[in-house]
PDB file of C-alpha atoms in Angstrom:
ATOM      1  CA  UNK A   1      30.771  65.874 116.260  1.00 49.00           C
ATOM      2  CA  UNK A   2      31.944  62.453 114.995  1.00 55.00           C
ATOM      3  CA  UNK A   3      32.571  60.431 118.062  1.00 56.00           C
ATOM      4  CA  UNK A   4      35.890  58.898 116.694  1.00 67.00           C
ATOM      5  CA  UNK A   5      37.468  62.208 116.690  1.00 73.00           C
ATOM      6  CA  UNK A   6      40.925  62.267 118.901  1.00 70.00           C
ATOM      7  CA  UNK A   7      41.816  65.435 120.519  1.00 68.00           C
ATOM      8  CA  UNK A   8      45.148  66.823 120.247  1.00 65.00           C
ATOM      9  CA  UNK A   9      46.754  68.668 122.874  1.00 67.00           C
ATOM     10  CA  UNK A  10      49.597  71.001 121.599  1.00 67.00           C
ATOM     11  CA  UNK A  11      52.979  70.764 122.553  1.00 64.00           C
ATOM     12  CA  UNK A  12      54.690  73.847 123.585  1.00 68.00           C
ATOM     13  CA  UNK A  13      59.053  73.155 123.334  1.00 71.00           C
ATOM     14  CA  UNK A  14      61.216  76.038 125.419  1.00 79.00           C
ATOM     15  CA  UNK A  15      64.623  75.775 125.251  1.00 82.00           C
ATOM     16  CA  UNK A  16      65.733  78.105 122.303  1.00 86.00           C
ATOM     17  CA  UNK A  17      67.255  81.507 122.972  1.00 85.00           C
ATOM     18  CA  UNK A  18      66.187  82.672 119.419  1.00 89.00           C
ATOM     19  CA  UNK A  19      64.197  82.217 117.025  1.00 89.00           C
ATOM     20  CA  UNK A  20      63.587  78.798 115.146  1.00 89.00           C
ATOM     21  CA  UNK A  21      63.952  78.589 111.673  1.00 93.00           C
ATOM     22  CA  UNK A  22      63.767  75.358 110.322  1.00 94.00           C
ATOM     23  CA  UNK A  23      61.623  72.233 112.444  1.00 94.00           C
ATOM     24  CA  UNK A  24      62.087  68.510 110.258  1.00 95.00           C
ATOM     25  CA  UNK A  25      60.990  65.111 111.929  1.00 93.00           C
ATOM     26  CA  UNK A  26      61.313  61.659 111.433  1.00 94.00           C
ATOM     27  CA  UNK A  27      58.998  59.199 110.247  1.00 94.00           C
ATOM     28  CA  UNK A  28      57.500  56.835 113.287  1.00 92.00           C
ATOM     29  CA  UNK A  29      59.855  54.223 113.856  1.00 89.00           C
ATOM     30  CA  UNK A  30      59.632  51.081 115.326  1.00 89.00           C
ATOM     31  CA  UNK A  31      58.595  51.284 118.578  1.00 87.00           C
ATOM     32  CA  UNK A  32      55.670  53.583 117.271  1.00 90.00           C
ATOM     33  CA  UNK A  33      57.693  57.036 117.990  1.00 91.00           C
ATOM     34  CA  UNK A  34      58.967  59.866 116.105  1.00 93.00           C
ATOM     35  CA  UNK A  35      61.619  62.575 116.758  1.00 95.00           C
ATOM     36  CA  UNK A  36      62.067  66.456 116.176  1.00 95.00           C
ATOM     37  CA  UNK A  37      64.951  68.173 115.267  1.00 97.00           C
ATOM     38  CA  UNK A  38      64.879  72.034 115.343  1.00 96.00           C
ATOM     39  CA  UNK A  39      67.348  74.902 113.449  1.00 96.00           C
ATOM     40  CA  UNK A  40      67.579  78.193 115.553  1.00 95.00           C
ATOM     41  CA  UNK A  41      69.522  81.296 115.431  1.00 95.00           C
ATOM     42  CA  UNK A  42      71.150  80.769 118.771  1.00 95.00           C
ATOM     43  CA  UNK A  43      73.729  78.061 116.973  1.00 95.00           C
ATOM     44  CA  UNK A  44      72.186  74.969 119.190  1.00 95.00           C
ATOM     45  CA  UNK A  45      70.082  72.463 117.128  1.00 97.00           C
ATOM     46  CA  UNK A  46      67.808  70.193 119.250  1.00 96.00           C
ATOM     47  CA  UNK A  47      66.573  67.044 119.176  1.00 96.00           C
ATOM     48  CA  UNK A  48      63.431  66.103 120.948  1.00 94.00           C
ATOM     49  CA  UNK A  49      60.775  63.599 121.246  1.00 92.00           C
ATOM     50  CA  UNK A  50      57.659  63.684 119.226  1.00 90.00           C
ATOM     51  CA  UNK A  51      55.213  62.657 120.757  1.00 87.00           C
ATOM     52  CA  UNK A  52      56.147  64.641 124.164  1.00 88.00           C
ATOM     53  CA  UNK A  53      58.243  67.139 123.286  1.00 88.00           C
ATOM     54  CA  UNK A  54      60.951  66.142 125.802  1.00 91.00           C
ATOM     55  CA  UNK A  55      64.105  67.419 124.520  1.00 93.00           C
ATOM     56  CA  UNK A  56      66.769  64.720 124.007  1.00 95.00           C
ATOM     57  CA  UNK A  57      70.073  66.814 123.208  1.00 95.00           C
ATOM     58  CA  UNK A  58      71.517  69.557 121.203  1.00 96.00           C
ATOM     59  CA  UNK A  59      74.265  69.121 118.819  1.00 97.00           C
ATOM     60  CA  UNK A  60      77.095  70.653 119.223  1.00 96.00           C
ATOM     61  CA  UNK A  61      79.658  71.888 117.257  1.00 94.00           C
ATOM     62  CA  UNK A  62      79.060  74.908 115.128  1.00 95.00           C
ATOM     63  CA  UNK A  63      79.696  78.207 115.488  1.00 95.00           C
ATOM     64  CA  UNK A  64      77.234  80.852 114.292  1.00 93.00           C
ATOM     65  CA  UNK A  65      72.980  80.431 113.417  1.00 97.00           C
ATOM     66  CA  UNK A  66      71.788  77.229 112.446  1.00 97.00           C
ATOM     67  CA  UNK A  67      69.855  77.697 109.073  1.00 97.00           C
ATOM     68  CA  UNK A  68      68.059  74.160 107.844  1.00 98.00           C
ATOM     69  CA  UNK A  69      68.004  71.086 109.888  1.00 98.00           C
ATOM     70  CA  UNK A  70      67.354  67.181 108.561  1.00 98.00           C
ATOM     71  CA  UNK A  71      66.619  63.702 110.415  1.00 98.00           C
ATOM     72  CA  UNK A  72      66.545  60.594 108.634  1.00 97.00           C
ATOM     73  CA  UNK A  73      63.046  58.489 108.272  1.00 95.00           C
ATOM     74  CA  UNK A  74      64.071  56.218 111.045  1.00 95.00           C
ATOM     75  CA  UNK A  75      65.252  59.130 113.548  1.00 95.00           C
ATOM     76  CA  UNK A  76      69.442  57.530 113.948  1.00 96.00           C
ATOM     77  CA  UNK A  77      71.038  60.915 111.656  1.00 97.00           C
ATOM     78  CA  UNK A  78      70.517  64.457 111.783  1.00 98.00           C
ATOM     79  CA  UNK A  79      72.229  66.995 109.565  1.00 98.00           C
ATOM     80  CA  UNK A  80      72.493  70.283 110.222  1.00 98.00           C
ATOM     81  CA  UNK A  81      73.725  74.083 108.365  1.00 98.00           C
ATOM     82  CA  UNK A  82      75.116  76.923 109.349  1.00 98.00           C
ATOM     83  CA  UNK A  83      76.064  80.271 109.124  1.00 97.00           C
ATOM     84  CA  UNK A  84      79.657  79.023 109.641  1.00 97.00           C
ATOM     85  CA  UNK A  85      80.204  77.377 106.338  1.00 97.00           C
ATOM     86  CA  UNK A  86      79.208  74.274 106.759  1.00 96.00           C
ATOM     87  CA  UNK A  87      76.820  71.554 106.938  1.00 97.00           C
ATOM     88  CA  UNK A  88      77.317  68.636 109.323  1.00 97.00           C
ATOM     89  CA  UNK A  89      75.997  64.675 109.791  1.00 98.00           C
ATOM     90  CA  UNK A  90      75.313  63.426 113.159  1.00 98.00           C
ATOM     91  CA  UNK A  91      74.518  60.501 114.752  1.00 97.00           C
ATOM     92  CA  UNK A  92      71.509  61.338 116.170  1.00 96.00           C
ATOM     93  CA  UNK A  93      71.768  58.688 119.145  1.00 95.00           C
ATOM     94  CA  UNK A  94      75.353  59.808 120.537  1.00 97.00           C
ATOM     95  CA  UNK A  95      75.368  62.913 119.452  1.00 96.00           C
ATOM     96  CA  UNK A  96      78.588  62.207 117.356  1.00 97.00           C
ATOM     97  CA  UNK A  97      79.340  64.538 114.584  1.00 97.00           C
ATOM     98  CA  UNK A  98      80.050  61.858 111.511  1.00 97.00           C
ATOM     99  CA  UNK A  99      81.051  63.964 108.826  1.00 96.00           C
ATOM    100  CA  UNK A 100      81.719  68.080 108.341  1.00 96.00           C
ATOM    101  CA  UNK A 101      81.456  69.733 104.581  1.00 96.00           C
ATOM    102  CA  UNK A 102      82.583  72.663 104.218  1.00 94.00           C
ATOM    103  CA  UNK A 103      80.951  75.118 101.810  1.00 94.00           C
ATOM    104  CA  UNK A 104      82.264  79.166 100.231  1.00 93.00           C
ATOM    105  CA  UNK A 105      78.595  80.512 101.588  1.00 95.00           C
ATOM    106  CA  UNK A 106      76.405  80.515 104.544  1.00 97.00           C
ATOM    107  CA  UNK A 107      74.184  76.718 104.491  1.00 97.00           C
ATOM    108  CA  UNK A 108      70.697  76.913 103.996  1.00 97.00           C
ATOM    109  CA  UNK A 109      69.312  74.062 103.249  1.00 97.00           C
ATOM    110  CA  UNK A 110      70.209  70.168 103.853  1.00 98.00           C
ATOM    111  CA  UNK A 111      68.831  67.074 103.372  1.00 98.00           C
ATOM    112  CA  UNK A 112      69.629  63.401 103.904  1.00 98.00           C
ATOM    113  CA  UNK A 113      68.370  60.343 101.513  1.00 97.00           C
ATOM    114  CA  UNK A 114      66.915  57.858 102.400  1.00 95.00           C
ATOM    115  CA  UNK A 115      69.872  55.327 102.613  1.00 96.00           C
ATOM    116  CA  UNK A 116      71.710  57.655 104.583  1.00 96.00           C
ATOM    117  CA  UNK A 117      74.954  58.058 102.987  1.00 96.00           C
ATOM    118  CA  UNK A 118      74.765  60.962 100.800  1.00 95.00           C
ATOM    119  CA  UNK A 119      73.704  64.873 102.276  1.00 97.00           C
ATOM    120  CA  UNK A 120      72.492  67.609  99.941  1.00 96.00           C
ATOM    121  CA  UNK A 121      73.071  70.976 100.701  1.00 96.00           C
ATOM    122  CA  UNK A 122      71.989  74.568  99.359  1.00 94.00           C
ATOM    123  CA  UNK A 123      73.710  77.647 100.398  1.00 94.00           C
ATOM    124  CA  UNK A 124      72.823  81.447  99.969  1.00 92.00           C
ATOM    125  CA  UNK A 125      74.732  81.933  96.662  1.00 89.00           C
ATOM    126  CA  UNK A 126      72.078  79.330  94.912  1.00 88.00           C
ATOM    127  CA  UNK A 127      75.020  76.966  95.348  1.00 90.00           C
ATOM    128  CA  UNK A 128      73.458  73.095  95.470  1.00 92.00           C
ATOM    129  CA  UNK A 129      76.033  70.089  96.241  1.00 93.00           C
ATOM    130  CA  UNK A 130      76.032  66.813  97.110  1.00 94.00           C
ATOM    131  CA  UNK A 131      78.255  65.165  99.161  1.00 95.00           C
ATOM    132  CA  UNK A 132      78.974  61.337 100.354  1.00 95.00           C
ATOM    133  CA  UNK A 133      78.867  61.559 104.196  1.00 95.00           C
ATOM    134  CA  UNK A 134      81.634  58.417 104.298  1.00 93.00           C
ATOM    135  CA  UNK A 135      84.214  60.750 102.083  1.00 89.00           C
ATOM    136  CA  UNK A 136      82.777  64.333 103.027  1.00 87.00           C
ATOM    137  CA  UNK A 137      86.034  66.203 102.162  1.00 84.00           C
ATOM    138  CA  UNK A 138      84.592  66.911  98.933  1.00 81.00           C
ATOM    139  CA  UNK A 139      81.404  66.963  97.095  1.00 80.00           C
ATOM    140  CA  UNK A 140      80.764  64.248  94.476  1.00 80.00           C
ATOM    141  CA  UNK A 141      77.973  67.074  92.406  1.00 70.00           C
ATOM    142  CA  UNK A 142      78.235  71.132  92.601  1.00 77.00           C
ATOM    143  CA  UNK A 143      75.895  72.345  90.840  1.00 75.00           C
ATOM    144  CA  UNK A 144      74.573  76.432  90.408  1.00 73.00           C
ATOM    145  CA  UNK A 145      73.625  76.525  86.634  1.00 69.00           C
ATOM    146  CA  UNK A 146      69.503  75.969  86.754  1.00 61.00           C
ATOM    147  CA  UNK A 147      67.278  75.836  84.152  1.00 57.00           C
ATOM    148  CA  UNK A 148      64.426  74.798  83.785  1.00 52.00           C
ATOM    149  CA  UNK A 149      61.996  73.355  80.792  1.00 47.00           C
TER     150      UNK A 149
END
């Protein structure tokens, strides 16, 4: 056995009541950590420490499963979607929700980019949209026509 080798110990997070569908993390940020964010069907999405584990808050505010989660490279925004329509942008530090879209399906997917203002969303009609988080009444793209060359 290579001598250089580093053993990792797994990390074991409690604190859902259901089960977890969606798990995203952040890229390591400045002070050489990284941060979890987790999607569960009890409707409470958590944000924890990498490295540890040690859970850092849940964001509240929907009502209904949690289908995808998102956190931005540097760990400061989360998104989240839901069973109950829509898809929201968090500040990941306070807690804050920034901006709520609301969608005609169930959210199952989300994403952020990487300069933060815009959110991408997929629901369970096939529906994709984008959305600018600093004007998130409505979405700048819908798009559910996909073809492909």
């Amino acid at each position: 056995m290579n001598g250089s080798m580093i053993r990792q110990t797994p990390i074991t997070c409690t604190g859902h009541s259901r089960p977890v569908v969606d798990i995203e993390f952040s890229d390591i940020t400045d002070d050489l950590s990284y941060y979890l964010i987790s999607a569960s069907k009890d409707g409470k999405p958590q944000l924890r420490e990498g490295g540890t584990g040690d859970w850092l808050g849940t964001f509240e505010g929907h009502k209904g499963a949690i289908w995808a989660v998102d956190i931005s490279y540097d760990g400061t925004r989360a998104a989240t979607g839901a069973a109950d329509f829509t898809s929201n942008y968090w500040d990941a530090e306070s807690g804050d929700c920034l901006a709520s879209c609301t969608h005609s399906h169930i959210v199952k997917s989300v994403s952020i980019n990487r300069e933060m203002n815009l959110l991408l969303t997929g629901t369970s009609k096939s529906i994709l949209s984008v959305f600018d988080v600093r004007q998130p009444q409505k979405s700048i793209e819908v798009r559910s026509d996909f073809s492909f060359l």
